[in-house]
Short mmCIF file of N, CA and C in Angstrom, two decimals:
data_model
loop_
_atom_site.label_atom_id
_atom_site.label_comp_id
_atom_site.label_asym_id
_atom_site.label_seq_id
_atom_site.Cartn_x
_atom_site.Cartn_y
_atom_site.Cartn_z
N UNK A 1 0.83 -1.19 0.00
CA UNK A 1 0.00 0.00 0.00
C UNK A 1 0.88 1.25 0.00
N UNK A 2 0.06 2.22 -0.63
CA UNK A 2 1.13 3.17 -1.07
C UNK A 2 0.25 4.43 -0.31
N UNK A 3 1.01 5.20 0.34
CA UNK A 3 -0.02 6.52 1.18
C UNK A 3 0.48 7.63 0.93
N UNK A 4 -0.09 9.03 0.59
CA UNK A 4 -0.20 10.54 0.16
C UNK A 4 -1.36 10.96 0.08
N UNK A 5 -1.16 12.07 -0.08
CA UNK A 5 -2.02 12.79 0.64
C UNK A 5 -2.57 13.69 -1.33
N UNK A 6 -3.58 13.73 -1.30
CA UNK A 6 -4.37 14.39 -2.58
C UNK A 6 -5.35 15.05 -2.55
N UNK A 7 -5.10 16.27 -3.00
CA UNK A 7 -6.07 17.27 -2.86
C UNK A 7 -6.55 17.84 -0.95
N UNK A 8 -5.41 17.52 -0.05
CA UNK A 8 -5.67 17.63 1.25
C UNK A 8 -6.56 16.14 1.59
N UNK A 9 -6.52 15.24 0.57
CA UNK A 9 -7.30 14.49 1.74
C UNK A 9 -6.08 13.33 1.72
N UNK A 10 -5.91 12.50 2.77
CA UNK A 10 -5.41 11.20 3.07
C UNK A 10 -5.60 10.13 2.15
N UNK A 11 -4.85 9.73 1.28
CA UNK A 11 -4.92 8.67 0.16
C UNK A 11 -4.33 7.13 0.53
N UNK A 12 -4.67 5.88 0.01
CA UNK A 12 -4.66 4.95 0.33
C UNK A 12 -4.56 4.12 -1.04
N UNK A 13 -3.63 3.47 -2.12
CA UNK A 13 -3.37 3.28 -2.84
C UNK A 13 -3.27 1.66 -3.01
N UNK A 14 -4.01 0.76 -3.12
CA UNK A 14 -3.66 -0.56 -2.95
C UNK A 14 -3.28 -1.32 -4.67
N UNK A 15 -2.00 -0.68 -4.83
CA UNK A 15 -1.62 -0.70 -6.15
C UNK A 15 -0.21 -0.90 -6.44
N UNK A 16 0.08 -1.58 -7.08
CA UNK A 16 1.61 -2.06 -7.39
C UNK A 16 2.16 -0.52 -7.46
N UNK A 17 3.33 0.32 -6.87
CA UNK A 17 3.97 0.92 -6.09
C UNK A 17 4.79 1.31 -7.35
N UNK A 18 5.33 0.65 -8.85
CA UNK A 18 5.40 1.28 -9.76
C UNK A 18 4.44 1.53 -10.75
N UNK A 19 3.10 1.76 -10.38
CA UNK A 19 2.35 2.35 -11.10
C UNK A 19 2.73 3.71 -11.34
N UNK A 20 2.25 4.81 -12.29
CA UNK A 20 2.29 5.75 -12.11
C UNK A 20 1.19 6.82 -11.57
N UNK A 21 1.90 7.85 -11.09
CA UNK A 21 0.93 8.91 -10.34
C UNK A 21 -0.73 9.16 -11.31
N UNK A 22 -0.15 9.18 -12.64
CA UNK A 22 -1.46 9.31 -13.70
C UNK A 22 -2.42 8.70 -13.55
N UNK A 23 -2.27 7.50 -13.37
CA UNK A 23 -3.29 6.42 -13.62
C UNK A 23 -3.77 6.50 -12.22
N UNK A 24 -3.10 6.46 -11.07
CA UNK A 24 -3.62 6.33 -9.92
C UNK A 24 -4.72 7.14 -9.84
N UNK A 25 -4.62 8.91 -10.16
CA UNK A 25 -5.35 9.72 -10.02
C UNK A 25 -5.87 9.67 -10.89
N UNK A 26 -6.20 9.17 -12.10
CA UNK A 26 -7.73 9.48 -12.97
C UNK A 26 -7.95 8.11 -12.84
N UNK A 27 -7.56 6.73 -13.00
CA UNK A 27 -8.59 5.66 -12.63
C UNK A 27 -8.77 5.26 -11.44
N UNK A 28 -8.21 5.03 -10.43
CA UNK A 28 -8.54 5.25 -9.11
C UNK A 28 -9.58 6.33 -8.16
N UNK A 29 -8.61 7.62 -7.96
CA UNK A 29 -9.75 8.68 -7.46
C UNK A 29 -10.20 9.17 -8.66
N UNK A 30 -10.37 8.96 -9.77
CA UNK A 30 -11.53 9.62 -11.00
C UNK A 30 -11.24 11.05 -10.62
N UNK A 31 -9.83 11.54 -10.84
CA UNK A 31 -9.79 12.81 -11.28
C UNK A 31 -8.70 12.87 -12.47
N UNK A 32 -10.02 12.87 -13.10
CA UNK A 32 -9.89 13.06 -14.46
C UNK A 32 -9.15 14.56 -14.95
N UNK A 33 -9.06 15.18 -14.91
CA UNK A 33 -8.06 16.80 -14.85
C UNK A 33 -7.12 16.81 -14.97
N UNK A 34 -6.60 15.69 -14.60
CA UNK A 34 -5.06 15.48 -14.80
C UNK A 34 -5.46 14.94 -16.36
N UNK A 35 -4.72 14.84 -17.56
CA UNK A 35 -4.67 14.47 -18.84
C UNK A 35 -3.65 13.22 -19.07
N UNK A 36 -3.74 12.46 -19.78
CA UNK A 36 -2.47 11.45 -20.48
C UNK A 36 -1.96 12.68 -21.93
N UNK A 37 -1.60 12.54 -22.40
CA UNK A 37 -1.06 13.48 -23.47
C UNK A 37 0.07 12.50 -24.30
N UNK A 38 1.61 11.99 -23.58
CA UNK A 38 2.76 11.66 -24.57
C UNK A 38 2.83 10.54 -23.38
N UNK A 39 2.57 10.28 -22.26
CA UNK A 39 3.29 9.08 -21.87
C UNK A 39 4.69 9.01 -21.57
N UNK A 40 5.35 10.05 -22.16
CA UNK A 40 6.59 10.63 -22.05
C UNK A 40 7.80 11.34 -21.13
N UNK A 41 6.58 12.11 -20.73
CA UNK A 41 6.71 13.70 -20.08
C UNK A 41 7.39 14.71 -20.80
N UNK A 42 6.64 14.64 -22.07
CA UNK A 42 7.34 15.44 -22.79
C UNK A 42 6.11 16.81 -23.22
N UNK A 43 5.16 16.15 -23.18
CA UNK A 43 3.89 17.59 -23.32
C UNK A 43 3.41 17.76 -22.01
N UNK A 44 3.26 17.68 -21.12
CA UNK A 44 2.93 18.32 -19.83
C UNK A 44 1.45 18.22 -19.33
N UNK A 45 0.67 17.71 -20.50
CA UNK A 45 -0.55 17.66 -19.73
C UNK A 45 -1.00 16.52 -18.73
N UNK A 46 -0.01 16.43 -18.27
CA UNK A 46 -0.48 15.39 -16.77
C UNK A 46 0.03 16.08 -15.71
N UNK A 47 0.79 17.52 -15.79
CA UNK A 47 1.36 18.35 -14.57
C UNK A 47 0.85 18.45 -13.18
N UNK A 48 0.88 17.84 -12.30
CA UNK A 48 0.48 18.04 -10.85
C UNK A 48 1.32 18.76 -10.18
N UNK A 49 1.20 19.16 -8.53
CA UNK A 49 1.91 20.06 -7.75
C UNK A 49 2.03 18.56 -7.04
N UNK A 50 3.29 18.29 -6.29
CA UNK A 50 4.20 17.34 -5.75
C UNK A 50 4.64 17.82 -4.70
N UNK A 51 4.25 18.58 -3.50
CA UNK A 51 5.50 19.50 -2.27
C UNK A 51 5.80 20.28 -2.86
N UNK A 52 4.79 20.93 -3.68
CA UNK A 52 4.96 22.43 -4.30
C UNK A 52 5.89 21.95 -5.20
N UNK A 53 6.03 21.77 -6.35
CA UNK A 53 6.82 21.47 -7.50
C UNK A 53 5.78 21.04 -8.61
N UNK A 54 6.34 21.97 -9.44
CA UNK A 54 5.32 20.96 -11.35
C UNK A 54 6.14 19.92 -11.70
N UNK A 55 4.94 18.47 -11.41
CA UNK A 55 5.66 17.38 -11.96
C UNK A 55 5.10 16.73 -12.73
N UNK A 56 5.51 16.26 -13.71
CA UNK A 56 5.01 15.57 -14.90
C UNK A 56 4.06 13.71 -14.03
N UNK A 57 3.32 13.60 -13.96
CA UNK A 57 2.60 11.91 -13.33
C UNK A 57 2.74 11.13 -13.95
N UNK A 58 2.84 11.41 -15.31
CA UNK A 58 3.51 10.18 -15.84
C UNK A 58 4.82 9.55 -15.83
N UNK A 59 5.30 11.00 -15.12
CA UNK A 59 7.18 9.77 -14.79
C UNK A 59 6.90 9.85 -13.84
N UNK A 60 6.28 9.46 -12.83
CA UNK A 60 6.68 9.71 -10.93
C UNK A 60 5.83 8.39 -10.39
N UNK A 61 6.36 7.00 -10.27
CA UNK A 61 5.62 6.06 -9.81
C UNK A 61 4.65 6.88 -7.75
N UNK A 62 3.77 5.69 -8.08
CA UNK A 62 3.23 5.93 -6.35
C UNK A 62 3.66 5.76 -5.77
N UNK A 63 5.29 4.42 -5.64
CA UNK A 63 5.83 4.46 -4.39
C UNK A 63 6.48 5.30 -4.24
N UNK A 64 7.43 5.88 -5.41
CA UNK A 64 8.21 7.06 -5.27
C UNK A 64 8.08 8.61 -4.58
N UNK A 65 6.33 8.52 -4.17
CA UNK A 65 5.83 9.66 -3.73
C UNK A 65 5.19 9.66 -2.12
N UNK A 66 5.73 8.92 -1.91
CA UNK A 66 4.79 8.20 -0.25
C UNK A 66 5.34 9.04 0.53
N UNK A 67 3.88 9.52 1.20
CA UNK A 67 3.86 10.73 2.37
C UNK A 67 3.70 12.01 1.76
N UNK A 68 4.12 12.61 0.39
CA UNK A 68 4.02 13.58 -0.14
C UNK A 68 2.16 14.21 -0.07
N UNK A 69 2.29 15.28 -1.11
CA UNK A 69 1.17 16.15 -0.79
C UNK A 69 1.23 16.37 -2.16
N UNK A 70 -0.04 15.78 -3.08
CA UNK A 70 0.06 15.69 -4.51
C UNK A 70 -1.44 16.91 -4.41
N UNK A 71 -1.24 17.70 -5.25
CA UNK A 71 -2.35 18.82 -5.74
C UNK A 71 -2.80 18.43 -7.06
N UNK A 72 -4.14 18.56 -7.74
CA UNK A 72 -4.38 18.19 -8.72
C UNK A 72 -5.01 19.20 -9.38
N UNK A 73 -5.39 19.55 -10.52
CA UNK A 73 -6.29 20.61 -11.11
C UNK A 73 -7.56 21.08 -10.07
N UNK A 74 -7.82 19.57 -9.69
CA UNK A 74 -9.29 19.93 -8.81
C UNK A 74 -9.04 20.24 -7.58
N UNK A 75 -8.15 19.92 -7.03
CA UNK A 75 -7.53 20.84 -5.72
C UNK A 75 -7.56 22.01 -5.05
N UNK A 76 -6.84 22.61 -6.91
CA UNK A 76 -6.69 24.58 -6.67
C UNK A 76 -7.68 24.72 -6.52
N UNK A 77 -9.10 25.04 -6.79
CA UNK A 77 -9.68 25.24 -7.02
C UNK A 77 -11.09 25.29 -6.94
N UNK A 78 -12.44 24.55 -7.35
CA UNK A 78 -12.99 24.02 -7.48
C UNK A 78 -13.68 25.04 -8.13
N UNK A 79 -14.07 26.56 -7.73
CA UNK A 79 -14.93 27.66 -7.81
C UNK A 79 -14.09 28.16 -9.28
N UNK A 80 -12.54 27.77 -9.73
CA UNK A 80 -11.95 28.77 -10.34
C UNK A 80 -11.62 30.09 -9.98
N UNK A 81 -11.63 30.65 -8.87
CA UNK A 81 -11.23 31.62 -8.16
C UNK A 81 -9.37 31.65 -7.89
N UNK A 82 -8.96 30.58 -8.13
CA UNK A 82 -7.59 30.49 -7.96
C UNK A 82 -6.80 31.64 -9.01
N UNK A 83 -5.68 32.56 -8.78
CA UNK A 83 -5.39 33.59 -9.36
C UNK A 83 -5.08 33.24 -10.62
N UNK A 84 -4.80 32.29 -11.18
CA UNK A 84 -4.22 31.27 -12.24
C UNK A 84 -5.79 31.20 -13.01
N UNK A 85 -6.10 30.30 -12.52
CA UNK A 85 -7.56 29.83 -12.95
C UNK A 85 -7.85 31.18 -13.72
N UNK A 86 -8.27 32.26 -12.95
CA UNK A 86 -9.49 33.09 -13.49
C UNK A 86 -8.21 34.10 -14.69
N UNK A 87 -6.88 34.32 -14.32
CA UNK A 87 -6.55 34.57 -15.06
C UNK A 87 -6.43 33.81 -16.83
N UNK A 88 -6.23 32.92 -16.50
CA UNK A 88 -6.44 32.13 -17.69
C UNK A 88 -7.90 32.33 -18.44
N UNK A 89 -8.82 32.14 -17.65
CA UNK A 89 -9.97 32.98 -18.08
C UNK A 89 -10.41 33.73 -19.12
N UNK A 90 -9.91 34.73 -17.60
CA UNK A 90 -9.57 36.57 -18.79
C UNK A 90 -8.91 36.57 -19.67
N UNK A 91 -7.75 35.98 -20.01
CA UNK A 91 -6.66 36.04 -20.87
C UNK A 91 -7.23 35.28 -21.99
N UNK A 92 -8.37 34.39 -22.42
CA UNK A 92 -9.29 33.47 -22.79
C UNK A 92 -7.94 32.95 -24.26
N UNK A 93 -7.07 32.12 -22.68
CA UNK A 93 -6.40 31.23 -23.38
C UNK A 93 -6.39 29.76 -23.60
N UNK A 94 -8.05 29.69 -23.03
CA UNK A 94 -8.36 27.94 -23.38
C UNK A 94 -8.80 27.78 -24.90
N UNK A 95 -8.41 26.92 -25.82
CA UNK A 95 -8.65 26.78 -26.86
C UNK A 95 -9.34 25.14 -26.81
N UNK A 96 -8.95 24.24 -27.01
CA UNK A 96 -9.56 23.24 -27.26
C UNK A 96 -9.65 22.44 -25.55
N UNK A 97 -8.63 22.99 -24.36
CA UNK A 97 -8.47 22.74 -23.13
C UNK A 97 -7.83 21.50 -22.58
N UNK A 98 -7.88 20.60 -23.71
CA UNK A 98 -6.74 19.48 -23.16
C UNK A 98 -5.32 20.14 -22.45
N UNK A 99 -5.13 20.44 -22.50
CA UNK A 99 -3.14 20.63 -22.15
C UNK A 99 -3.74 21.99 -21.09
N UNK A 100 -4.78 22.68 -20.70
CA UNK A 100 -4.64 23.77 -19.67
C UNK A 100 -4.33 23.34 -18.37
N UNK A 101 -5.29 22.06 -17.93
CA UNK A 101 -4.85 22.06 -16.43
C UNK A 101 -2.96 21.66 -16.22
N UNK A 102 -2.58 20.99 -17.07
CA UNK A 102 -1.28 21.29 -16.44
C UNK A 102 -0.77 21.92 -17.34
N UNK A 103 -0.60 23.31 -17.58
CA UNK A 103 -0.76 24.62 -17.88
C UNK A 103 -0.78 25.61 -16.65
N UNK A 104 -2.01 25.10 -16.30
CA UNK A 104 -2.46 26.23 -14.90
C UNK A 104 -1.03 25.21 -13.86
N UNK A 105 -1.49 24.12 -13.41
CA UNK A 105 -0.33 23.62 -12.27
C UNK A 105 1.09 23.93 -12.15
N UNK A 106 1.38 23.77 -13.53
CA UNK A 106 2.86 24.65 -14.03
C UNK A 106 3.07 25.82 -13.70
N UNK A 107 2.33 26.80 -13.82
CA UNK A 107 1.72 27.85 -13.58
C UNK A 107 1.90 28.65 -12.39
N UNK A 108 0.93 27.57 -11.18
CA UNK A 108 0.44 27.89 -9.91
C UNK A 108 1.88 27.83 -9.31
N UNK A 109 2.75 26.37 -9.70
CA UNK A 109 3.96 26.34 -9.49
C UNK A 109 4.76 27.20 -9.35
N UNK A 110 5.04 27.99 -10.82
CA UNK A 110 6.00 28.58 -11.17
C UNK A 110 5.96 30.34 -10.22
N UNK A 111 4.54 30.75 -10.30
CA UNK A 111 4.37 31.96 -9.26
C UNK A 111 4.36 31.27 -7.77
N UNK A 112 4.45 30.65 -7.14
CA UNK A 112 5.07 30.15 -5.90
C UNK A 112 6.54 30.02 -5.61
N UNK A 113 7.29 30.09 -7.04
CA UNK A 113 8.65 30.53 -6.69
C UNK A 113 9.24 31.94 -7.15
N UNK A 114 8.45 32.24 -7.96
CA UNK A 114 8.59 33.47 -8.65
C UNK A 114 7.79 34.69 -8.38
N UNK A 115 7.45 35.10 -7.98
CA UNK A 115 5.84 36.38 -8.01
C UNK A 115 6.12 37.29 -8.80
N UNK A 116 7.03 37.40 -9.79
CA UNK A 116 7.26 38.47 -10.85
C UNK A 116 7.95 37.62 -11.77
N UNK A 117 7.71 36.33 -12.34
CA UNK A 117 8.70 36.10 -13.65
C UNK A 117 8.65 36.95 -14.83
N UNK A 118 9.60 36.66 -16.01
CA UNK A 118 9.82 37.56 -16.47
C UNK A 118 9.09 36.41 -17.91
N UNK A 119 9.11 36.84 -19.13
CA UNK A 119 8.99 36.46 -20.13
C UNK A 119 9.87 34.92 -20.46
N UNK A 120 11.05 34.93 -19.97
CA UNK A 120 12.15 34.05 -20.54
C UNK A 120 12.10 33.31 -19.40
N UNK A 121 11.75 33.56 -18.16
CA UNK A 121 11.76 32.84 -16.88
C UNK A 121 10.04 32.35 -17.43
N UNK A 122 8.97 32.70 -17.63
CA UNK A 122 8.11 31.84 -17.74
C UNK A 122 8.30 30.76 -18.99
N UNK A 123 8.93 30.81 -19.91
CA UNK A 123 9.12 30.41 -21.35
C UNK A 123 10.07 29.09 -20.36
N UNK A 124 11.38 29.12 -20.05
CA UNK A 124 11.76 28.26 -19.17
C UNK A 124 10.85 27.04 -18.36
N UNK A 125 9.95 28.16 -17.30
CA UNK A 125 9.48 26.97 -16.77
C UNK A 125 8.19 25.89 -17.40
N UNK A 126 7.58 27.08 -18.05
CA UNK A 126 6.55 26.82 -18.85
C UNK A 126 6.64 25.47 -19.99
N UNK A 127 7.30 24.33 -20.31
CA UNK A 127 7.56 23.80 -20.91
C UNK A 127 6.90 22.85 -21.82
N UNK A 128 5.38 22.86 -21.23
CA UNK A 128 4.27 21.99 -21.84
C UNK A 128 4.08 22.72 -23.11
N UNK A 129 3.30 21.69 -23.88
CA UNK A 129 3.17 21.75 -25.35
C UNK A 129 1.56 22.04 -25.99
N UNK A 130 1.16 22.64 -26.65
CA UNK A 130 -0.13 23.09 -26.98
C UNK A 130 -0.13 22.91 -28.60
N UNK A 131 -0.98 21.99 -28.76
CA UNK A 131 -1.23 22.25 -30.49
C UNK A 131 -2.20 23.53 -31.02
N UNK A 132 -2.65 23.89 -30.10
CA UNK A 132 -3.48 24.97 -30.31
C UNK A 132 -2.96 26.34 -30.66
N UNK A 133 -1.57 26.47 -29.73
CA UNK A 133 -0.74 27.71 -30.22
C UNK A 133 -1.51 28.75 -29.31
N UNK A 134 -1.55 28.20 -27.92
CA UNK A 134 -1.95 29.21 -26.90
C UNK A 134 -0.90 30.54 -26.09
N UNK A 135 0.31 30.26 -27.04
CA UNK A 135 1.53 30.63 -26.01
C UNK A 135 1.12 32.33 -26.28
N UNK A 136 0.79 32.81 -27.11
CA UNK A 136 1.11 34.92 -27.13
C UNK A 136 0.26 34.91 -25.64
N UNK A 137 -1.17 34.76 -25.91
CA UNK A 137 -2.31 34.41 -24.29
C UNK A 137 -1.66 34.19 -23.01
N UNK A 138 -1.22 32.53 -23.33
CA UNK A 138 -0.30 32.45 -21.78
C UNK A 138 0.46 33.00 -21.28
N UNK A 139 1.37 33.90 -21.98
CA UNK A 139 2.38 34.61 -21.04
C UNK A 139 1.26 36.07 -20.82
N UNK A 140 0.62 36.12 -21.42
CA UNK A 140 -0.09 37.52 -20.78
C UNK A 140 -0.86 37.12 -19.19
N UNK A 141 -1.40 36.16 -19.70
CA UNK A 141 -2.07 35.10 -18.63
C UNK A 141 -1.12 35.07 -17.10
N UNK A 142 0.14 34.65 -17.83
CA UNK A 142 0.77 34.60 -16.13
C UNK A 142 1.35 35.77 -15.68
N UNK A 143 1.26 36.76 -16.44
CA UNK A 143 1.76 38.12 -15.95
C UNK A 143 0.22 38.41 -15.52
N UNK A 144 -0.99 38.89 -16.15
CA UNK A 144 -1.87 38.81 -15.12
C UNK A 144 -2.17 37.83 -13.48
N UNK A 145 -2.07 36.85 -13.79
CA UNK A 145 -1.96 35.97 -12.53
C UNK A 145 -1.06 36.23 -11.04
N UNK A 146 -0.11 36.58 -11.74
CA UNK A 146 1.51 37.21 -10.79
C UNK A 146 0.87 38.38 -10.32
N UNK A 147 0.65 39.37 -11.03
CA UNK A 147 -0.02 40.44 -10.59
C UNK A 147 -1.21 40.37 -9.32
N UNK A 148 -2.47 39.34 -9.92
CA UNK A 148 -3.73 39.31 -9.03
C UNK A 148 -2.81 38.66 -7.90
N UNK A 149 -2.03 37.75 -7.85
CA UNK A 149 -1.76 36.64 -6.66
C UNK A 149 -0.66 37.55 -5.92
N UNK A 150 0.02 38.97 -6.28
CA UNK A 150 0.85 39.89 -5.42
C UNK A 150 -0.19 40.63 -4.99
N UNK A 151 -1.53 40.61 -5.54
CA UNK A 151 -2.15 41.84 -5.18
C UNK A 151 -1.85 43.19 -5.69
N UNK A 152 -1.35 43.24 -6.30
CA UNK A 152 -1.55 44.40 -8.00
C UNK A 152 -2.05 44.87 -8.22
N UNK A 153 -3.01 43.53 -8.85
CA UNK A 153 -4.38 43.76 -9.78
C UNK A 153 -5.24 42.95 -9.43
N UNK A 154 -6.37 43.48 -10.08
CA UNK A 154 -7.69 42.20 -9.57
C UNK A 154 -8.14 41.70 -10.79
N UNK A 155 -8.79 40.49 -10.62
CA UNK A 155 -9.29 39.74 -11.82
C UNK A 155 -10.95 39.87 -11.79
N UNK A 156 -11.76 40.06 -12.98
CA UNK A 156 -13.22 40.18 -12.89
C UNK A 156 -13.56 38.20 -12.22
N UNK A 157 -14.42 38.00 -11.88
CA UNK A 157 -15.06 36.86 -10.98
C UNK A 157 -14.42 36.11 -12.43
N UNK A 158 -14.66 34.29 -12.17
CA UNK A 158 -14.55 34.12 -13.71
C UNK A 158 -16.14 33.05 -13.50
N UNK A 159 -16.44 32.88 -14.77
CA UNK A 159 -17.80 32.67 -14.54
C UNK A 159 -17.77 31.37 -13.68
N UNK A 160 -19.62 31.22 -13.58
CA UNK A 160 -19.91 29.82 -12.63
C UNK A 160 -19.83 29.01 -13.41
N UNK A 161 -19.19 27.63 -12.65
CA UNK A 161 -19.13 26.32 -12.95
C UNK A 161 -20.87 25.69 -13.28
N UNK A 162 -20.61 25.23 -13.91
CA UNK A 162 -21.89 24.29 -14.46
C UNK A 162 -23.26 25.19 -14.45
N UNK A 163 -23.17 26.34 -15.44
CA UNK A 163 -24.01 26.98 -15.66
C UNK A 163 -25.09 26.26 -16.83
N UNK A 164 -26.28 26.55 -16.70
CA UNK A 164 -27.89 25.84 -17.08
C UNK A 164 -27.31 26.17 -18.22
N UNK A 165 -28.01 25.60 -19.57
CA UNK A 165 -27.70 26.35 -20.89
C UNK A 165 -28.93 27.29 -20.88
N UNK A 166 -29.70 26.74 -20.42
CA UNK A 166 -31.62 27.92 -20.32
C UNK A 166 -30.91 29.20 -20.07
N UNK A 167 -30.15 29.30 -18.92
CA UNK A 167 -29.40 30.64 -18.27
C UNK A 167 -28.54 31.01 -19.14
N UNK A 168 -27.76 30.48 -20.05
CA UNK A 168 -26.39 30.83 -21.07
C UNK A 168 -27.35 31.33 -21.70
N UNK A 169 -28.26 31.05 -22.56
CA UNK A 169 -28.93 31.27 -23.22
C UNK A 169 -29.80 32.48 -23.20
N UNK A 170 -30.07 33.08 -22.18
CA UNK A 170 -30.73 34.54 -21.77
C UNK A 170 -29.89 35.53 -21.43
N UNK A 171 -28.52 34.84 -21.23
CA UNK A 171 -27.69 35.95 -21.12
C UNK A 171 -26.49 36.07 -22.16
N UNK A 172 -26.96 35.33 -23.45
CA UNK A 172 -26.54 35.63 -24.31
C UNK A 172 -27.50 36.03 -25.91
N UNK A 173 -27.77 37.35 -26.33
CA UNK A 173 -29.00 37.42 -27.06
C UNK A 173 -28.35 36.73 -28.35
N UNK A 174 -27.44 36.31 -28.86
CA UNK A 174 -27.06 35.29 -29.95
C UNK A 174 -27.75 33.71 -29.77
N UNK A 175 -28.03 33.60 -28.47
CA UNK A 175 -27.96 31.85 -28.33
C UNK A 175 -29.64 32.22 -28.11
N UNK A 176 -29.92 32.93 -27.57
CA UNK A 176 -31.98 33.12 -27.27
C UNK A 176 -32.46 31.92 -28.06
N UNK A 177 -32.95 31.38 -27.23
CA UNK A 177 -34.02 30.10 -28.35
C UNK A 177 -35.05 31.03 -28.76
N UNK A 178 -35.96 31.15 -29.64
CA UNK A 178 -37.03 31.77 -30.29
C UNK A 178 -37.95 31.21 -29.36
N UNK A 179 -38.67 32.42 -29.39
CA UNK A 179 -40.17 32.21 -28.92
C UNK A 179 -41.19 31.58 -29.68
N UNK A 180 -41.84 30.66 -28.98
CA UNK A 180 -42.90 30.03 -29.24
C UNK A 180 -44.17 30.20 -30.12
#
């Protein structure tokens, strides 16, 4: 048995010990947020926080992590209020969204050691891969983020999670279903 701690809660792993962190957390606890992407660790969308560090889950078996404090997309977060989160948002650098959450983790990471990186310092840590071609966005993204999370600047709310489409729909006069 393999034990850490995820998302703050106490984890319990009854799983061959070189499994990897990936699989544990999306077929096991079904958090799915974390992505498979290359299998590699070469595109980044499986990035988790590890004891405060961006680490790729697909190279980091479960035994290798016992006792640690693994953060997951659904962690930061849940509301999207996280300075990352809503910046990404605003910066409306989700394109197709596979590769964001470890995007944002990389991210959350990288302003926990940094609170002012620079362009070449985010390009550095930033190393995940986007077919979408989100990168001009993201670095605006984490210079907004750095900012809201020093207290700078503020970010507008970013919208609610699992909004009705009836409600999208009235508050958008493009989507209005026609009247009856």
């Amino acid at each position: 048995m393999t034990r850490f701690t995820v998302n703050n809660l106490p984890q319990e792993y009854r799983l061959d010990p070189e499994t990897p962190l990936l699989w544990a957390l999306r077929d096991v606890s079904n958090l799915t947020g974390t992505k498979y992407g290359c299998g590699t660790g070469h595109c980044g969308a499986c990035t988790v926080d590890i004891d405060g560090r961006a680490v790729k889950s697909c190279q980091v078996t479960i035994g290798s992590i016992e006792g640690t404090f693994v953060t997951t997309i659904e962690g930061l977060a849940r509301d999207r209020s996280h300075p990352v989160q809503a910046a990404f948002l605003a910066a409306q650098v989700v394109q197709c969204g596979y590769c964001i959450p470890g995007f944002v983790m990389a991210t959350a990471a990288l302003l926990r050691a940094n609170r002012d990186p620079d362009e070449a310092t985010i390009a550095a840590a930033l190393t995940n891969l986007c077919r979408c071609g989100i990168y001009p966005r993201l670095v605006d993204a984490v210079r907004q983020a750095a900012a809201a999370a020093r207290g700078d600047a503020t970010l507008a709310p970013p919208p609610r999670p699992g909004i009705d489409p009836a409600e999208a729909a009235r508050e958008t006069p493009a989507l209005t279903p026609p009247k009856p």
